[in-house]
Short mmCIF file of C-alpha atoms and ligand atoms in Angstrom, two decimals:
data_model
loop_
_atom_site.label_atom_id
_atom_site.label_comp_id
_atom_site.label_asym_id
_atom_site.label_seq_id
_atom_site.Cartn_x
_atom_site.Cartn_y
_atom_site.Cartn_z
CA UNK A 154 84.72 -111.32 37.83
CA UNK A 155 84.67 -112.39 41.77
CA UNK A 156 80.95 -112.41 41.99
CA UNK A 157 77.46 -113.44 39.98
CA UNK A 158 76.24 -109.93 41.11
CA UNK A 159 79.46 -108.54 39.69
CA UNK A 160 78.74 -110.57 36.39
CA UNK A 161 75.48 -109.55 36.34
CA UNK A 162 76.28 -105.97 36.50
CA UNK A 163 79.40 -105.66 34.15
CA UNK A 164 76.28 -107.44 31.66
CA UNK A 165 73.84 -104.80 32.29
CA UNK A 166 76.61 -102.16 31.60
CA UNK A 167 77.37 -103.58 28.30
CA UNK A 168 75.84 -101.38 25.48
CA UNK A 169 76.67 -103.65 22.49
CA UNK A 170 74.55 -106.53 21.73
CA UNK A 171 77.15 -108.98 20.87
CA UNK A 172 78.91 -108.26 23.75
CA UNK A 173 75.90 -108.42 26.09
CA UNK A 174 75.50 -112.19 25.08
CA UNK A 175 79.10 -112.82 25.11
CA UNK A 176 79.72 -112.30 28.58
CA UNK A 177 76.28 -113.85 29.47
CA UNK A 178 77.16 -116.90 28.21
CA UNK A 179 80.68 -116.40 30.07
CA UNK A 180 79.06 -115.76 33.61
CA UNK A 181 77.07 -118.60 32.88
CA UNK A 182 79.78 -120.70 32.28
CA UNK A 183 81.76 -119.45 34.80
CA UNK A 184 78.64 -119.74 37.60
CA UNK A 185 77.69 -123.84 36.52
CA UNK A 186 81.09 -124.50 36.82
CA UNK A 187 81.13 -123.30 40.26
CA UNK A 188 84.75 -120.20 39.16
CA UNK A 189 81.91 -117.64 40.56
CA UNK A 190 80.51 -119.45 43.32
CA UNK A 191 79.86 -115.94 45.11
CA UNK A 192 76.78 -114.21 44.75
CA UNK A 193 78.35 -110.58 46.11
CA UNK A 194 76.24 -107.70 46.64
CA UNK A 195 77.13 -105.61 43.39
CA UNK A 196 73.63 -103.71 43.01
CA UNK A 197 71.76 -103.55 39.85
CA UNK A 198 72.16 -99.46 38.24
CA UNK A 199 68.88 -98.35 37.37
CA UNK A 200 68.39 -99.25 33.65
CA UNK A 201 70.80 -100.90 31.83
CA UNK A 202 73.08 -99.28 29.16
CA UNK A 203 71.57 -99.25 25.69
CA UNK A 204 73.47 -99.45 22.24
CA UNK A 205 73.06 -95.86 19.79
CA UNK A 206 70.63 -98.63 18.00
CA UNK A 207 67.55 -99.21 17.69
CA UNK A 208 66.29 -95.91 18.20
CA UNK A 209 63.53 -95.98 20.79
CA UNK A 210 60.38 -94.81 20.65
CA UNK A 211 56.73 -94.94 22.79
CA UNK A 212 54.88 -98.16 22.50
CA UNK A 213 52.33 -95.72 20.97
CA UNK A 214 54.32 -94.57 17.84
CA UNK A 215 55.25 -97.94 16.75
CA UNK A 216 54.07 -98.74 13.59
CA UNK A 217 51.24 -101.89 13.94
CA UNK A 218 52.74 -105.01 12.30
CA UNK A 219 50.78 -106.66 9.95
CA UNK A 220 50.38 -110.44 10.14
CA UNK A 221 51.30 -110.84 6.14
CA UNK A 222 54.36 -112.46 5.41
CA UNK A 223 56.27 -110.54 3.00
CA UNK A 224 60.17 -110.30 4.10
CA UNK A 225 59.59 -106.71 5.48
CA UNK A 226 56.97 -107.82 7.70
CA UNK A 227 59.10 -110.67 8.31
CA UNK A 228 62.12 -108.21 9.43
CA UNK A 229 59.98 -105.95 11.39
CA UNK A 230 58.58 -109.07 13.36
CA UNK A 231 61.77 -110.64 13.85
CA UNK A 232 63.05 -107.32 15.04
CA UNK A 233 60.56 -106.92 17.42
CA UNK A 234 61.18 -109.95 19.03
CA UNK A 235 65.33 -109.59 19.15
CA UNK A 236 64.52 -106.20 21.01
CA UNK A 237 62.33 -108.32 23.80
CA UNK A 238 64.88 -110.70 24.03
CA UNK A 239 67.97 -108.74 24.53
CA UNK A 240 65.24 -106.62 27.51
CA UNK A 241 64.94 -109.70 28.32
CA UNK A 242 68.82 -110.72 29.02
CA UNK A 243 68.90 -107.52 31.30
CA UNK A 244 65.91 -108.47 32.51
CA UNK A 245 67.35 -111.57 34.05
CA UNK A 246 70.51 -110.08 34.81
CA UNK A 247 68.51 -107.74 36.89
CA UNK A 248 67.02 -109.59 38.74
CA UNK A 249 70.15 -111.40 39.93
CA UNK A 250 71.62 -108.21 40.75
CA UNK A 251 68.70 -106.32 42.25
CA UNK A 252 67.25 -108.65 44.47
CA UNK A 253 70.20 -110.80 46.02
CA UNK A 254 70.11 -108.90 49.01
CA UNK A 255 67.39 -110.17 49.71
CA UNK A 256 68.69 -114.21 51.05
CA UNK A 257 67.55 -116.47 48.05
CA UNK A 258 68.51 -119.93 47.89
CA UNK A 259 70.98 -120.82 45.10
CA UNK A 260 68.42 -122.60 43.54
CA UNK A 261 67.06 -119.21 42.37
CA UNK A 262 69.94 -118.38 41.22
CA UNK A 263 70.95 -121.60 39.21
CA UNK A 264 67.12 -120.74 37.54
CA UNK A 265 67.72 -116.88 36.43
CA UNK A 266 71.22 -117.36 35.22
CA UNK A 267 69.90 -120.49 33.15
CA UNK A 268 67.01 -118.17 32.03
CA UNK A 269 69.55 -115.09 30.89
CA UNK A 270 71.61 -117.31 29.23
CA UNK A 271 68.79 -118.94 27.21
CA UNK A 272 67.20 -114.93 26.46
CA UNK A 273 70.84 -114.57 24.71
CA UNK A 274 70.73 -117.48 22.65
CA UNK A 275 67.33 -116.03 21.54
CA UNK A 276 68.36 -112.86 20.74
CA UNK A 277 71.21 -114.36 19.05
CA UNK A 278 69.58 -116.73 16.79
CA UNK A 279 67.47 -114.17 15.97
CA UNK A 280 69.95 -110.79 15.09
CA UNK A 281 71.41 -113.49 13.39
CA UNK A 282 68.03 -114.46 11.10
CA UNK A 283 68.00 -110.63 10.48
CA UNK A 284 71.35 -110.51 9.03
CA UNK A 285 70.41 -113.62 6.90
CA UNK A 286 67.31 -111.46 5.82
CA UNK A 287 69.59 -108.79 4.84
CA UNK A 288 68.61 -106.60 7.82
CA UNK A 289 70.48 -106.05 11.19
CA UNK A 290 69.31 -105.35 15.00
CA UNK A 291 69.42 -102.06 15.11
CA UNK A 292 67.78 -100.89 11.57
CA UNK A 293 64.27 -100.22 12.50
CA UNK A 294 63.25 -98.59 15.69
CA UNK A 295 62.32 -100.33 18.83
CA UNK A 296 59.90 -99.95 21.81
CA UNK A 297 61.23 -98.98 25.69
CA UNK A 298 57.66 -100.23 27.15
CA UNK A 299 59.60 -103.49 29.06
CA UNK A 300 62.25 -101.40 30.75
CA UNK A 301 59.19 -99.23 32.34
CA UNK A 302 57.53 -102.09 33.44
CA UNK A 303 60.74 -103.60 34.89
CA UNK A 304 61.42 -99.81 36.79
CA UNK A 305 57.89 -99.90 38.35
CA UNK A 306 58.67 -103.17 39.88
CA UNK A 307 62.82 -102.54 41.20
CA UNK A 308 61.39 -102.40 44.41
CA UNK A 309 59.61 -105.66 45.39
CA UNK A 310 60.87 -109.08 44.11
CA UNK A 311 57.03 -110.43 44.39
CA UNK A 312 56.02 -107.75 41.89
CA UNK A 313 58.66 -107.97 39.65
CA UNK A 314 58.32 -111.72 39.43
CA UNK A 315 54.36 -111.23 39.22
CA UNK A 316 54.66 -108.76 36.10
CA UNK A 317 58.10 -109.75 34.29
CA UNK A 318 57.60 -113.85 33.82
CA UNK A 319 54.34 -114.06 35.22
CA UNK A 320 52.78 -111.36 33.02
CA UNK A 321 54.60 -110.57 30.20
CA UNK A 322 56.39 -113.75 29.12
CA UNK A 323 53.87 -115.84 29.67
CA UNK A 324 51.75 -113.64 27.32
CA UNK A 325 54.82 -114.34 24.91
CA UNK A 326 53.14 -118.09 25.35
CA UNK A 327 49.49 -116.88 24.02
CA UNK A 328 50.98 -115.32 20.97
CA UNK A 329 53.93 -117.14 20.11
CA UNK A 330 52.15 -120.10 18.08
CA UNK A 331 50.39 -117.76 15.67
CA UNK A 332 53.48 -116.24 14.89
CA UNK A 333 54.98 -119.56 14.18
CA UNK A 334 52.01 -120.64 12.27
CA UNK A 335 52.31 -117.63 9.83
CA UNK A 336 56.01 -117.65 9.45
CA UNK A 337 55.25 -120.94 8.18
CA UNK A 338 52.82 -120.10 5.99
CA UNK A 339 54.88 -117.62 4.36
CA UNK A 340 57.50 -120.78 3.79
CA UNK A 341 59.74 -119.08 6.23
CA UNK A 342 60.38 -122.36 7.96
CA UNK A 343 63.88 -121.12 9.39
CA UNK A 344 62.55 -118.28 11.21
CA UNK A 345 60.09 -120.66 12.76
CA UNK A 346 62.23 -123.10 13.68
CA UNK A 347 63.62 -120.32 15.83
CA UNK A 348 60.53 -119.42 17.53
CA UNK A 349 60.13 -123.15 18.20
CA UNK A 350 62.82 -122.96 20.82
CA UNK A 351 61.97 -119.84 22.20
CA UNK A 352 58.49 -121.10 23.03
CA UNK A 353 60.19 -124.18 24.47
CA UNK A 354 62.53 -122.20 26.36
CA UNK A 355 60.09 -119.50 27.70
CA UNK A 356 57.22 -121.79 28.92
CA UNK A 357 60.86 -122.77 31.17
CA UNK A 358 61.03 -119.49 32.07
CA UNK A 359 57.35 -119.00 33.31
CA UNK A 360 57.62 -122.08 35.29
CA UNK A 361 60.30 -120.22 37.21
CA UNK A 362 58.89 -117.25 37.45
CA UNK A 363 55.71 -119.32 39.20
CA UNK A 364 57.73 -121.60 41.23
CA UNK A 365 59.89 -118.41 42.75
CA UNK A 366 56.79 -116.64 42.93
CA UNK A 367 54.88 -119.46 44.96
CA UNK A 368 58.12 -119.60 47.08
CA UNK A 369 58.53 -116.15 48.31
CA UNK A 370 54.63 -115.84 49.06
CA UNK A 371 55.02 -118.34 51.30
CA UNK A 372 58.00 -117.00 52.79
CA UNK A 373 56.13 -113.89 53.33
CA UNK A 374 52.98 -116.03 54.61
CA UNK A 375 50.69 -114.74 52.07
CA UNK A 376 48.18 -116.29 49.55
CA UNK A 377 49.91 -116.59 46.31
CA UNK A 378 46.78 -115.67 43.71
CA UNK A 379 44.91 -112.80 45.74
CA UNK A 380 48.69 -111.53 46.25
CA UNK A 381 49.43 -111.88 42.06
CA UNK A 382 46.16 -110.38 41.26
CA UNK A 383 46.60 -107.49 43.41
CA UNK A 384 50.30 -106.84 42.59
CA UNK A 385 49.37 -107.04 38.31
CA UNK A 386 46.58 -104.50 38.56
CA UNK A 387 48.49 -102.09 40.81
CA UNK A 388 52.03 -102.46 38.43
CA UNK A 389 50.87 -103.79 35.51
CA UNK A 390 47.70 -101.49 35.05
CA UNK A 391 45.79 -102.78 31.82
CA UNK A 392 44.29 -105.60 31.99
CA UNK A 393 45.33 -109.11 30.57
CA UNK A 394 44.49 -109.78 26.66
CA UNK A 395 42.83 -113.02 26.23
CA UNK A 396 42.68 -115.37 24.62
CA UNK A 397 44.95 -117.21 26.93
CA UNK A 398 47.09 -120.11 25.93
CA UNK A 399 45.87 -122.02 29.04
CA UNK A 400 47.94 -125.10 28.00
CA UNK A 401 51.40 -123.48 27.50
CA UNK A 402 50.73 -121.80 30.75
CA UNK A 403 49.32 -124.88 32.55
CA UNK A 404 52.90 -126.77 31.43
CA UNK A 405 54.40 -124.22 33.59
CA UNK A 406 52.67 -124.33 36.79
CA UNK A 407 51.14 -121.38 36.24
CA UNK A 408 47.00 -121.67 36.36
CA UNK A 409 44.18 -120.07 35.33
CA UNK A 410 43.04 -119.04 38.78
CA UNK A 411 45.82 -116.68 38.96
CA UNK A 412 44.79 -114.75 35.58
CA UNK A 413 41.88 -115.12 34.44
CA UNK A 414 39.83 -112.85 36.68
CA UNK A 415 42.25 -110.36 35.53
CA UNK A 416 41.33 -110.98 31.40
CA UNK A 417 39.99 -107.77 29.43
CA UNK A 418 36.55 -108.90 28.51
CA UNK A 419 36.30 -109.93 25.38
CA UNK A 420 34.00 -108.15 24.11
FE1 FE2 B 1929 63.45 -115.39 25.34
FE1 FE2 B 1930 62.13 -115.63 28.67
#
């Protein structure tokens, strides 16, 4: 592999799980220690390759989790969440691929490989919880609603970065520590653990998505929160579930001026 774009793309072609992450964690290996030092101009395809498993279905057919801790509910959460995490490898990946046409510094690239590698250690740790759990990634159906979001957005790196970190990750912040707080209560305390770093890593990754998002505004000349607002409620569409976690988001340079006017009320 000559190039990160290359990388990124023979990633996004990968079907199998296992091997996604393997050769994420190889590109990323490869990219720190400077053996793909290119970033190329391999373009992104237009969704990544999926495995046979999870089957998947409308966000609308799902069924609704319940928030009681039994090991099924357990499985089906942890499930859940290695689905978003291995979107959220491609995700990364993506990004890299589709939008390095476009003359970033290598400092955005050093961020979004760090990010994909991190999104495979989370999926890892947690197919690997499943199978500990007696379950697998794969067994129960999963959602496509990330990929659509990511499609509507292939065509402008500001709205992209305004709906993939800056939306939808960094409403992974607002609902992460209930999760934890209820895996513990169900004595789970492994499982949480794992969400523990994933919260850690992911307020990481909104801080990138903010700082590349503040950087390309202003490369474009344009103001950064009447931009974000603007670019959410044309691509994103519904409006933002409070109740925010204003710290988490804080932590990553990411304010409430940006999102708040955009909150559901919550009524
Ligand atoms: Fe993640
Ligand atoms: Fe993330």
């Amino acid at each position: 592999m000559r190039t990160l774009t290359a990388a990124a793309v023979s990633i996004l072609e990968a079907a199998e799980p296992a091997e996604k992450m393997a050769r994420s964690h190889a590109a990323a290996a490869l990219w720190r220690q400077g053996t793909i030092h290119e970033i190329g101009a391999a373009g992104a395809p237009p969704r990544p390759v999926r495995p046979e498993r999870p089957l998947l279905r409308h966000a609308r057919d799902m069924p609704k989790r319940s928030a009681r801790g039994s090991r099924e509910n357990r499985i089906a959460l942890l499930h859940a969440l290695a689905h978003i995490e291995l979107n959220a490898v491609d995700l990364a990946w993506d990004l890299i691929a589709r939008f390095a046409s476009t003359n970033l510094p290598l400092a955005f690239f050093d961020d979004w490989v760090t990010v994909a590698e991190e999104e495979a250690t989370h999926h890892r740790l947690l197919a690997e919880r499943l199978q500990e759990l007696g379950a697998r990634y794969g067994d129960l159906a999963a959602h496509d609603g990330l990929w659509a979001v990511a499609a509507a957005t292939s065509g402008d790196l500001l709205a992209r970065l305004a709906v993939v970190p800056l939306v939808l990750e960094a409403r992974g912040l607002d609902v992460t520590p209930s999760m934890i707080e209820r895996l513990d209560a169900a004595g789970d305390v492994t499982s949480a653990a794992i969400l523990r770093v994933i919260y850690r890593d992911e307020i990481k990754h909104v801080a990138a998505g903010a700082r590349w998002f503040a950087w390309e505004a202003a490369r474009r000349g344009i103001a950064p929160v009447a931009t974000y607002q603007a670019l959410v409620r044309q691509h994103f569409r519904a409006a933002l579930k409070p109740p925010f976690n204003a710290a988490a988001r804080a932590a990553a340079g990411f304010p409430a001026a940006f999102y708040a006017p955009l909150a559901a009320s919550n009524s």
